[in-house]
Amino acid sequence: MYTDCHCHPYDLAEVFKEYDEERKRLGVLAAASSCFIEELEYINDSFIPCFAIHPQLPAMYIKNNELQIEKKLNEHLQIINNLAKDKKISAIGECGFDLFNDLYKETESYQDKIFASQLEIALQYDLPIVLHVRKAMFKIFKLSKFLSKCKSVIFHSWSGTYEEAASLLNCGVNAYFSFGNTIKLNHKQAIRSCSLLPADRLLTETDAPYQPQRGKQFSSWSDLPLILETAAALRSTVGNIITKDELEKQIELNFRKVFH
């Protein structure tokens, strides 16, 4: 079975009306991330629901000249806590850190506070946590002691090095590393990590609709067969011989371990 550990069906529906028909046709088991309550309500029983404050959200508030940012973020955290308490979500995600540009760097203090709170919720309710990390791996290593207490930690669209991934595992973090179309887009670090990491630590994703293959306008579940085929081929080049079907089965097992 194809599995997608990170997608946004609410946003995908805006550009691809047949998104759910495609998912059913391919038989995809998908974990859907959302940041606003109306998106979560949009996700039907076909998806595994994940919910969090995205690290780019404070910057969005600033850009839109929103007032009382702290109050709005605290209200959002209360929603997350209530959803976790009522067992209405299966993971806290996507959350994390994004220091990719000056606007995001401006909100670093907000990102630190909201991540600490979301990590606390994940630990309190024994939930997996799905991470978005850009230009901020140093923060992850500083928090490795706390992340090692998490049920599992999923690195969405892993772009770190193989050595960083191996180090996190050595620190006792129950980490899984997800790959999508980046391994088709000549992302050298993602390619090397996907090739060398243990197969029982791999996940696949589409980040639909935000991570398209070259020449396409959006990503969707039809990308998953090629992502798997590419991952199997990459691993074979370094002696980790595995067929696409074998890798698909292993990644499904990993997915079910993470999300039950």
Tab-separated table of N, CA and C in Angstrom, residues 117-175:
chain	number	residue	atom	x	y	z
A	117	SER	N	5.711	24.630	23.580
A	117	SER	CA	4.359	24.292	24.042
A	117	SER	C	3.805	23.076	23.302
A	118	GLN	N	4.044	23.019	22.003
A	118	GLN	CA	3.528	21.893	21.225
A	118	GLN	C	4.258	20.591	21.567
A	119	LEU	N	5.537	20.688	21.832
A	119	LEU	CA	6.295	19.513	22.270
A	119	LEU	C	5.756	19.005	23.606
A	120	GLU	N	5.419	19.929	24.490
A	120	GLU	CA	4.845	19.556	25.779
A	120	GLU	C	3.519	18.819	25.607
A	121	ILE	N	2.692	19.291	24.673
A	121	ILE	CA	1.402	18.628	24.401
A	121	ILE	C	1.634	17.226	23.849
A	122	ALA	N	2.588	17.103	22.925
A	122	ALA	CA	2.892	15.785	22.342
A	122	ALA	C	3.333	14.808	23.417
A	123	LEU	N	4.147	15.274	24.345
A	123	LEU	CA	4.618	14.403	25.419
A	123	LEU	C	3.487	14.069	26.396
A	124	GLN	N	2.666	15.052	26.706
A	124	GLN	CA	1.582	14.836	27.662
A	124	GLN	C	0.586	13.795	27.169
A	125	TYR	N	0.278	13.827	25.864
A	125	TYR	CA	-0.741	12.931	25.321
A	125	TYR	C	-0.142	11.791	24.502
A	126	ASP	N	1.164	11.617	24.586
A	126	ASP	CA	1.867	10.503	23.939
A	126	ASP	C	1.563	10.437	22.445
A	127	LEU	N	1.755	11.572	21.781
A	127	LEU	CA	1.483	11.671	20.354
A	127	LEU	C	2.784	11.822	19.567
A	128	PRO	N	2.819	11.285	18.344
A	128	PRO	CA	3.959	11.570	17.456
A	128	PRO	C	3.989	13.054	17.127
A	129	ILE	N	5.158	13.525	16.693
A	129	ILE	CA	5.300	14.922	16.312
A	129	ILE	C	5.922	14.990	14.917
A	130	VAL	N	5.325	15.790	14.040
A	130	VAL	CA	5.779	15.938	12.656
A	130	VAL	C	6.485	17.277	12.532
A	131	LEU	N	7.760	17.236	12.124
A	131	LEU	CA	8.588	18.438	12.138
A	131	LEU	C	8.828	19.034	10.757
A	132	HIS	N	8.739	20.347	10.719
A	132	HIS	CA	9.143	21.171	9.584
A	132	HIS	C	10.380	21.928	10.055
A	133	VAL	N	11.524	21.690	9.418
A	133	VAL	CA	12.771	22.324	9.861
A	133	VAL	C	13.512	22.867	8.639
A	134	ARG	N	13.703	24.191	8.613
A	134	ARG	CA	14.501	24.809	7.543
A	134	ARG	C	15.516	25.764	8.161
A	135	LYS	N	16.776	25.527	7.849
A	135	LYS	CA	17.879	26.355	8.342
A	135	LYS	C	17.872	26.428	9.876
A	136	ALA	N	17.464	25.350	10.529
A	136	ALA	CA	17.330	25.403	11.990
A	136	ALA	C	17.678	24.073	12.651
A	137	MET	N	18.507	23.263	12.004
A	137	MET	CA	18.830	21.971	12.573
A	137	MET	C	19.547	22.106	13.917
A	138	PHE	N	20.260	23.200	14.113
A	138	PHE	CA	20.953	23.408	15.394
A	138	PHE	C	19.971	23.424	16.558
A	139	LYS	N	18.755	23.919	16.319
A	139	LYS	CA	17.741	23.937	17.364
A	139	LYS	C	17.278	22.519	17.701
A	140	ILE	N	17.181	21.681	16.691
A	140	ILE	CA	16.738	20.305	16.906
A	140	ILE	C	17.734	19.563	17.792
A	141	PHE	N	19.016	19.741	17.538
A	141	PHE	CA	20.013	19.049	18.349
A	141	PHE	C	20.021	19.557	19.791
A	142	LYS	N	19.734	20.841	19.984
A	142	LYS	CA	19.648	21.368	21.340
A	142	LYS	C	18.478	20.746	22.106
A	143	LEU	N	17.453	20.320	21.370
A	143	LEU	CA	16.251	19.750	21.988
A	143	LEU	C	16.225	18.226	21.941
A	144	SER	N	17.321	17.604	21.510
A	144	SER	CA	17.320	16.156	21.298
A	144	SER	C	16.966	15.376	22.566
A	145	LYS	N	17.362	15.887	23.735
A	145	LYS	CA	17.042	15.201	24.993
A	145	LYS	C	15.531	15.105	25.185
A	146	PHE	N	14.813	16.174	24.807
A	146	PHE	CA	13.359	16.185	24.955
A	146	PHE	C	12.686	15.404	23.829
A	147	LEU	N	13.224	15.530	22.625
A	147	LEU	CA	12.668	14.794	21.495
A	147	LEU	C	12.814	13.285	21.686
A	148	SER	N	13.845	12.867	22.420
A	148	SER	CA	14.038	11.435	22.665
A	148	SER	C	12.938	10.851	23.539
A	149	LYS	N	12.164	11.711	24.190
A	149	LYS	CA	11.049	11.249	25.020
A	149	LYS	C	9.763	11.100	24.223
A	150	CYS	N	9.773	11.595	22.983
A	150	CYS	CA	8.572	11.538	22.140
A	150	CYS	C	8.307	10.125	21.647
A	151	LYS	N	7.040	9.850	21.459
A	151	LYS	CA	6.637	8.552	20.917
A	151	LYS	C	7.344	8.281	19.605
A	152	SER	N	7.324	9.239	18.707
A	152	SER	CA	8.096	9.195	17.467
A	152	SER	C	8.195	10.608	16.915
A	153	VAL	N	9.253	10.843	16.141
A	153	VAL	CA	9.515	12.157	15.563
A	153	VAL	C	9.686	11.982	14.062
A	154	ILE	N	8.787	12.597	13.284
A	154	ILE	CA	8.810	12.466	11.827
A	154	ILE	C	9.370	13.750	11.232
A	155	PHE	N	10.455	13.633	10.517
A	155	PHE	CA	11.042	14.787	9.844
A	155	PHE	C	10.465	14.866	8.436
A	156	HIS	N	9.504	15.757	8.284
A	156	HIS	CA	8.856	15.979	6.992
A	156	HIS	C	9.858	16.552	5.999
A	157	SER	N	9.901	15.953	4.800
A	157	SER	CA	10.780	16.397	3.721
A	157	SER	C	12.209	16.613	4.223
A	158	TRP	N	12.791	15.538	4.720
A	158	TRP	CA	14.125	15.616	5.312
A	158	TRP	C	15.127	16.192	4.311
A	159	SER	N	15.817	17.251	4.737
A	159	SER	CA	16.818	17.883	3.876
A	159	SER	C	18.167	17.976	4.571
A	160	GLY	N	18.256	17.369	5.756
A	160	GLY	CA	19.520	17.367	6.464
A	160	GLY	C	20.478	16.346	5.878
A	161	THR	N	21.638	16.240	6.505
A	161	THR	CA	22.627	15.278	6.026
A	161	THR	C	22.358	13.893	6.621
A	162	TYR	N	22.960	12.902	6.002
A	162	TYR	CA	22.877	11.541	6.548
A	162	TYR	C	23.495	11.505	7.947
A	163	GLU	N	24.599	12.208	8.134
A	163	GLU	CA	25.282	12.213	9.427
A	163	GLU	C	24.401	12.827	10.515
A	164	GLU	N	23.659	13.875	10.183
A	164	GLU	CA	22.742	14.478	11.158
A	164	GLU	C	21.636	13.501	11.530
A	165	ALA	N	21.105	12.797	10.541
A	165	ALA	CA	20.060	11.812	10.807
A	165	ALA	C	20.587	10.700	11.705
A	166	ALA	N	21.766	10.189	11.378
A	166	ALA	CA	22.359	9.112	12.172
A	166	ALA	C	22.637	9.584	13.595
A	167	SER	N	23.061	10.832	13.741
A	167	SER	CA	23.344	11.381	15.062
A	167	SER	C	22.078	11.461	15.906
A	168	LEU	N	20.973	11.865	15.304
A	168	LEU	CA	19.708	11.928	16.039
A	168	LEU	C	19.297	10.542	16.534
A	169	LEU	N	19.449	9.539	15.682
A	169	LEU	CA	19.128	8.171	16.092
A	169	LEU	C	20.048	7.725	17.226
A	170	ASN	N	21.314	8.089	17.134
A	170	ASN	CA	22.277	7.739	18.188
A	170	ASN	C	21.972	8.451	19.499
A	171	CYS	N	21.296	9.593	19.413
A	171	CYS	CA	20.895	10.335	20.617
A	171	CYS	C	19.649	9.734	21.267
A	172	GLY	N	19.107	8.691	20.655
A	172	GLY	CA	17.937	8.042	21.225
A	172	GLY	C	16.611	8.585	20.744
A	173	VAL	N	16.639	9.461	19.732
A	173	VAL	CA	15.393	9.991	19.166
A	173	VAL	C	14.778	8.927	18.262
A	174	ASN	N	13.516	8.601	18.498
A	174	ASN	CA	12.812	7.620	17.662
A	174	ASN	C	12.379	8.322	16.373
A	175	ALA	N	13.355	8.590	15.518
A	175	ALA	CA	13.162	9.456	14.364
A	175	ALA	C	12.883	8.676	13.088
